[in-house]
Amino acid sequence: MAMAALRREGKRLAPLISPRSIDAALTRSSLISEELAPFGARSISTQIVRNRMKSVKNIQKITKAMKMVAASKLRAIQVKAENSRGLWQPFTALLGDSSTVDVKKNVIVTVSSDKGLCGGINSTSVKVSKGIYRMNAGPDKESKYVVVGEKAKAQLIRDSKNDIDLSISELQKNPLNYTQVSVLADDILKNVEYDALRIVFNKFQSVVAFIPTMATVLSPEIVEREAASGGLLGALDSYEIEGGDTKAEVLMNLTEFQFSCTLFNAVLENACSEQGARMSAMDSSSRNAGDMLDRLTLTYNRTRQASITTELIEIISGASALTG
């Protein structure tokens, strides 16, 4: 409509305007455009919006791909985690819930991930571990950390650097299996002194839910002490030991096997929670990127329309000025 009005105005003024005056006006207009171009008077705003839209689209593609990768890994690990629950549950039936046993030397094994972008599962494990540390603090007590995963290490090293006895990373670099975790469990048992091992991990419930959990493994000496005193483990004396092994040897083997099975389940449960949290985080990021893209598209259209309208007004104003 504006262009039609401009053509009519040009036809009406054509007999009154000489070719020389038109050339002079066009030359003056081009000089003004060249002076404004370096400062980006009109084109720079739409260019910035286009670049921002391109960046958001690329980020959205990455988050969608990461969500699909996490879903694929979750399906593979979830089956292993569900099967591993049958390894440590018999120990609970045999030894009961021994988390309330009071001991002097506590080793808190914090299980976390090596990678980020998975919500707050690592922060949750660290908070629970610090809470257990404070609960077991005392003049005659000692608590240390064994950290599995880079993310928990990065948080605990800030204010508990001297309390970290052992740090393990890149555990999930290869597919998890019991042999790999049992070797790790043996290294922990050989390098730390403990009365109780408190294993902190996130138990997988669903893609959007996980439960911070603590599992306790007592040393053979504490188990024997509790059984002899008739405490929580007093029922152990009702079992008969077959073979040539002594009670101390049986308890040592039982403790080592219990710790390796519990740690294996903890690592798998935490890996499932990690992938589920990553799926949720990447899904939220993809939706947020889509919303931002919609807002940027609307801003780009408004900016472009305003630029076109401004140019039309200036052309019409220039044509009207030539009549004077």
Coordinates of C-alpha atoms in Angstrom, one line a residue:
M1 CA 0.0 0.0 0.0
A2 CA 2.8 2.4 0.9
M3 CA 4.8 1.4 -2.3
A4 CA 1.7 2.1 -4.4
A5 CA 1.4 5.5 -2.8
L6 CA 5.1 6.1 -3.5
R7 CA 4.7 5.2 -7.2
R8 CA 1.7 7.5 -7.6
E9 CA 3.6 10.3 -5.8
G10 CA 6.6 9.8 -8.1
K11 CA 4.5 9.9 -11.3
R12 CA 2.9 13.1 -10.1
L13 CA 6.2 14.7 -9.3
A14 CA 8.2 13.4 -12.3
P15 CA 7.6 16.4 -14.6
L16 CA 8.7 18.8 -11.8
I17 CA 12.0 17.0 -10.9
S18 CA 15.0 17.2 -13.2
P19 CA 17.3 14.1 -13.7
R20 CA 20.2 16.1 -12.2
S21 CA 18.3 16.7 -8.9
I22 CA 17.4 13.0 -8.7
D23 CA 21.0 11.9 -9.2
A24 CA 22.1 14.4 -6.5
A25 CA 19.5 13.1 -4.0
L26 CA 20.5 9.5 -4.7
T27 CA 24.1 10.3 -4.2
R28 CA 23.5 12.0 -0.9
S29 CA 21.3 9.1 0.2
S30 CA 24.0 6.6 -0.6
L31 CA 26.6 8.6 1.3
I32 CA 24.4 8.7 4.4
S33 CA 23.9 4.9 4.1
E34 CA 27.7 4.3 3.9
E35 CA 28.3 6.5 6.9
L36 CA 25.7 4.7 9.0
A37 CA 26.6 1.1 7.9
P38 CA 29.8 0.8 10.1
F39 CA 27.7 1.7 13.1
G40 CA 25.0 -0.8 12.2
A41 CA 22.1 1.7 12.4
R42 CA 19.5 -0.6 11.0
S43 CA 20.9 -4.0 9.9
I44 CA 22.9 -4.9 13.1
S45 CA 19.8 -5.5 15.3
T46 CA 18.3 -8.1 13.0
Q47 CA 21.7 -9.7 12.5
I48 CA 22.2 -10.1 16.3
V49 CA 18.8 -11.7 16.6
R50 CA 19.5 -14.1 13.7
N51 CA 22.8 -15.2 15.3
R52 CA 21.1 -15.7 18.6
M53 CA 18.4 -17.8 17.0
K54 CA 21.0 -19.9 15.3
S55 CA 22.8 -20.5 18.6
V56 CA 19.6 -21.5 20.4
K57 CA 18.7 -23.9 17.6
N58 CA 22.1 -25.6 17.9
I59 CA 21.8 -25.8 21.7
Q60 CA 18.3 -27.4 21.3
K61 CA 19.7 -30.0 18.9
I62 CA 22.5 -30.9 21.4
T63 CA 20.1 -31.2 24.3
K64 CA 17.7 -33.4 22.3
A65 CA 20.6 -35.7 21.3
M66 CA 21.8 -35.9 24.9
K67 CA 18.3 -36.8 26.1
M68 CA 18.2 -39.7 23.6
V69 CA 21.6 -40.9 24.6
A70 CA 20.7 -40.8 28.3
A71 CA 17.5 -42.8 27.6
S72 CA 19.5 -45.4 25.8
K73 CA 22.0 -45.8 28.6
L74 CA 19.3 -45.8 31.2
R75 CA 17.5 -48.8 29.7
A76 CA 20.8 -50.8 29.7
I77 CA 21.8 -49.9 33.3
Q78 CA 18.3 -50.3 34.8
V79 CA 18.2 -54.0 34.2
K80 CA 21.5 -54.5 35.9
A81 CA 20.5 -52.4 38.8
E82 CA 17.3 -54.3 39.4
N83 CA 19.1 -57.6 39.3
S84 CA 21.8 -56.4 41.7
R85 CA 19.3 -55.7 44.4
G86 CA 19.1 -59.4 45.1
L87 CA 22.8 -59.5 46.0
W88 CA 22.7 -57.2 49.1
Q89 CA 19.2 -57.9 50.3
P90 CA 20.1 -61.3 52.0
F91 CA 22.7 -59.4 54.1
T92 CA 20.0 -57.1 55.4
A93 CA 17.9 -60.2 56.3
L94 CA 20.9 -61.8 58.0
L95 CA 22.4 -58.8 59.8
G96 CA 19.4 -56.5 60.0
D97 CA 19.6 -52.7 59.7
S98 CA 22.9 -51.9 61.4
S99 CA 23.0 -48.2 60.5
T100 CA 22.3 -47.2 64.2
V101 CA 25.3 -49.1 65.6
D102 CA 27.6 -46.6 67.4
V103 CA 31.3 -46.9 66.3
K104 CA 34.4 -44.8 66.6
K105 CA 35.8 -44.9 63.1
N106 CA 33.4 -44.1 60.3
V107 CA 34.3 -44.1 56.6
I108 CA 31.7 -42.4 54.4
V109 CA 31.7 -43.7 50.8
T110 CA 30.1 -41.1 48.7
V111 CA 29.0 -42.3 45.3
S112 CA 28.6 -39.7 42.6
S113 CA 29.0 -39.2 38.8
D114 CA 32.0 -38.1 36.8
K115 CA 29.9 -35.9 34.5
G116 CA 27.5 -33.0 35.1
L117 CA 24.3 -31.9 33.5
C118 CA 22.3 -34.3 35.6
G119 CA 20.4 -32.1 38.0
G120 CA 21.1 -32.2 41.7
I121 CA 21.9 -35.8 42.4
N122 CA 25.6 -35.1 43.2
S123 CA 24.7 -32.2 45.5
T124 CA 22.2 -34.4 47.3
S125 CA 24.8 -37.1 47.9
V126 CA 27.3 -34.6 49.2
K127 CA 24.7 -33.0 51.5
V128 CA 23.8 -36.4 53.0
S129 CA 27.4 -37.3 53.4
K130 CA 28.1 -34.1 55.3
G131 CA 25.1 -34.7 57.5
I132 CA 26.4 -38.2 58.4
Y133 CA 29.8 -36.7 59.1
R134 CA 28.3 -34.2 61.5
M135 CA 26.1 -36.9 63.2
N136 CA 29.1 -39.1 63.9
A137 CA 31.4 -36.2 65.0
G138 CA 32.7 -36.4 68.6
P139 CA 35.9 -36.1 70.7
D140 CA 36.6 -39.9 70.6
K141 CA 35.3 -40.4 67.0
E142 CA 36.9 -40.1 63.6
S143 CA 35.2 -39.8 60.2
K144 CA 36.8 -39.9 56.8
Y145 CA 35.5 -39.8 53.2
V146 CA 36.0 -42.1 50.3
V147 CA 34.8 -40.4 47.2
V148 CA 33.7 -42.2 44.0
G149 CA 33.2 -39.7 41.2
E150 CA 34.7 -36.4 40.2
K151 CA 31.6 -34.3 41.0
A152 CA 31.5 -35.2 44.7
K153 CA 35.2 -34.8 45.0
A154 CA 35.0 -31.2 43.5
Q155 CA 32.4 -30.3 46.2
L156 CA 34.0 -32.0 49.2
I157 CA 37.5 -30.8 48.5
R158 CA 36.5 -27.2 49.2
D159 CA 35.9 -27.6 52.9
S160 CA 36.9 -31.2 53.7
K161 CA 40.1 -31.7 51.8
N162 CA 42.0 -33.2 54.8
D163 CA 39.2 -35.7 55.5
I164 CA 39.3 -37.4 52.1
D165 CA 41.3 -40.7 52.4
L166 CA 40.7 -42.0 48.9
S167 CA 39.3 -40.7 45.6
I168 CA 38.2 -42.8 42.7
S169 CA 37.2 -41.5 39.2
E170 CA 36.3 -42.7 35.7
L171 CA 34.5 -45.7 37.2
Q172 CA 31.8 -45.6 34.5
K173 CA 34.3 -45.2 31.6
N174 CA 33.7 -48.8 30.8
P175 CA 30.5 -50.8 31.2
L176 CA 30.0 -51.6 34.9
N177 CA 30.3 -55.2 36.1
Y178 CA 30.8 -56.9 39.4
T179 CA 34.4 -57.9 38.8
Q180 CA 35.4 -54.2 38.3
V181 CA 33.5 -53.1 41.4
S182 CA 34.9 -55.9 43.6
V183 CA 38.4 -54.9 42.7
L184 CA 37.6 -51.4 43.7
A185 CA 36.0 -52.6 47.0
D186 CA 39.2 -54.6 47.8
D187 CA 41.3 -51.4 47.3
I188 CA 39.1 -49.5 49.6
L189 CA 39.2 -52.1 52.3
K190 CA 43.0 -52.3 52.1
N191 CA 43.6 -48.6 52.2
V192 CA 41.3 -47.4 55.0
E193 CA 40.8 -48.3 58.6
Y194 CA 37.1 -48.5 59.6
D195 CA 34.6 -49.7 62.1
A196 CA 31.7 -48.9 59.8
L197 CA 31.4 -48.1 56.1
R198 CA 28.6 -45.8 55.3
I199 CA 27.8 -46.0 51.6
V200 CA 25.8 -42.9 50.4
F201 CA 24.1 -43.1 46.9
N202 CA 20.9 -42.3 45.1
K203 CA 18.5 -45.2 44.8
F204 CA 16.6 -45.2 41.5
Q205 CA 12.8 -44.9 41.6
S206 CA 11.8 -43.5 38.2
V207 CA 13.1 -41.2 35.6
V208 CA 12.0 -38.2 37.6
A209 CA 12.5 -39.5 41.2
F210 CA 15.4 -40.9 43.2
I211 CA 15.9 -41.4 46.9
P212 CA 19.1 -40.6 48.8
T213 CA 20.1 -43.8 50.6
M214 CA 22.7 -44.9 53.1
A215 CA 23.8 -48.5 53.4
T216 CA 26.1 -49.6 56.3
V217 CA 28.7 -52.3 56.4
L218 CA 30.3 -53.1 59.8
S219 CA 33.8 -54.4 60.3
P220 CA 34.2 -58.1 61.5
E221 CA 35.3 -56.9 64.9
I222 CA 32.1 -54.8 65.4
V223 CA 29.9 -57.6 64.1
E224 CA 31.4 -60.0 66.6
R225 CA 31.2 -57.5 69.4
E226 CA 27.5 -56.8 68.7
A227 CA 26.8 -60.5 68.4
A228 CA 28.5 -61.3 71.7
S229 CA 26.8 -58.5 73.5
G230 CA 23.4 -59.6 72.3
G231 CA 22.8 -56.4 70.5
L232 CA 21.3 -55.9 67.0
L233 CA 23.3 -58.8 65.7
G234 CA 22.7 -61.2 68.5
A235 CA 21.0 -63.7 66.2
L236 CA 24.3 -64.6 64.5
D237 CA 25.2 -67.0 67.3
S238 CA 22.3 -69.2 66.3
Y239 CA 24.0 -70.1 63.0
E240 CA 26.3 -73.1 62.8
I241 CA 29.6 -72.8 60.9
E242 CA 30.5 -75.7 58.7
G243 CA 33.9 -76.5 57.4
G244 CA 37.3 -75.7 58.9
D245 CA 37.0 -71.9 58.9
T246 CA 36.8 -70.1 62.2
K247 CA 34.2 -67.6 63.1
A248 CA 36.6 -64.7 62.5
E249 CA 37.4 -65.9 59.1
V250 CA 33.8 -66.3 58.2
L251 CA 33.0 -62.9 59.4
M252 CA 35.9 -61.4 57.4
N253 CA 34.7 -63.1 54.2
L254 CA 31.2 -62.1 54.9
T255 CA 32.1 -58.4 55.4
E256 CA 34.2 -58.3 52.2
F257 CA 31.5 -59.9 50.1
Q258 CA 28.8 -57.7 51.7
F259 CA 30.7 -54.6 50.9
S260 CA 31.4 -55.5 47.3
C261 CA 27.8 -56.5 46.7
T262 CA 26.5 -53.3 48.4
L263 CA 28.9 -51.1 46.5
F264 CA 28.0 -52.8 43.2
N265 CA 24.3 -52.1 43.7
A266 CA 25.1 -48.5 44.9
V267 CA 27.1 -47.7 41.8
L268 CA 24.4 -49.1 39.5
E269 CA 21.5 -47.4 41.3
N270 CA 23.4 -44.1 41.2
A271 CA 24.2 -44.5 37.5
C272 CA 20.5 -45.1 36.8
S273 CA 19.6 -42.0 38.8
E274 CA 22.2 -40.0 36.9
Q275 CA 20.8 -41.0 33.5
G276 CA 17.2 -40.4 34.6
A277 CA 18.1 -36.9 36.0
R278 CA 20.0 -36.1 32.8
M279 CA 17.0 -37.1 30.7
S280 CA 14.8 -34.7 32.8
A281 CA 17.3 -31.9 32.7
M282 CA 17.9 -32.2 28.9
D283 CA 14.1 -32.4 28.3
S284 CA 13.6 -29.2 30.3
S285 CA 16.5 -27.5 28.5
S286 CA 15.0 -28.4 25.1
R287 CA 11.6 -27.0 26.1
N288 CA 13.2 -23.8 27.4
A289 CA 15.2 -23.5 24.1
G290 CA 12.0 -23.8 22.2
D291 CA 10.3 -21.1 24.2
M292 CA 13.3 -18.8 23.8
L293 CA 13.3 -19.5 20.0
D294 CA 9.6 -18.5 19.8
R295 CA 10.4 -15.2 21.7
L296 CA 13.4 -14.5 19.5
T297 CA 11.4 -15.2 16.3
L298 CA 8.8 -12.7 17.4
T299 CA 11.4 -10.1 18.2
Y300 CA 13.1 -10.7 14.9
N301 CA 9.9 -10.2 13.0
R302 CA 9.0 -7.0 14.9
T303 CA 12.5 -5.6 14.4
R304 CA 12.5 -6.4 10.7
Q305 CA 9.1 -4.9 10.2
A306 CA 10.1 -1.8 12.0
S307 CA 13.2 -1.5 9.9
I308 CA 11.2 -1.8 6.7
T309 CA 8.6 0.7 7.8
T310 CA 11.4 3.2 8.8
E311 CA 13.0 2.9 5.3
L312 CA 9.7 3.4 3.6
I313 CA 9.0 6.5 5.6
E314 CA 12.4 7.9 4.8
I315 CA 12.0 7.2 1.1
I316 CA 8.6 8.9 1.0
S317 CA 9.9 11.8 3.0
G318 CA 12.9 12.2 0.6
A319 CA 10.6 12.2 -2.4
S320 CA 8.3 14.8 -0.8
A321 CA 11.4 16.9 0.0
L322 CA 12.4 17.0 -3.6
T323 CA 9.3 18.9 -4.5
G324 CA 10.5 21.8 -2.5

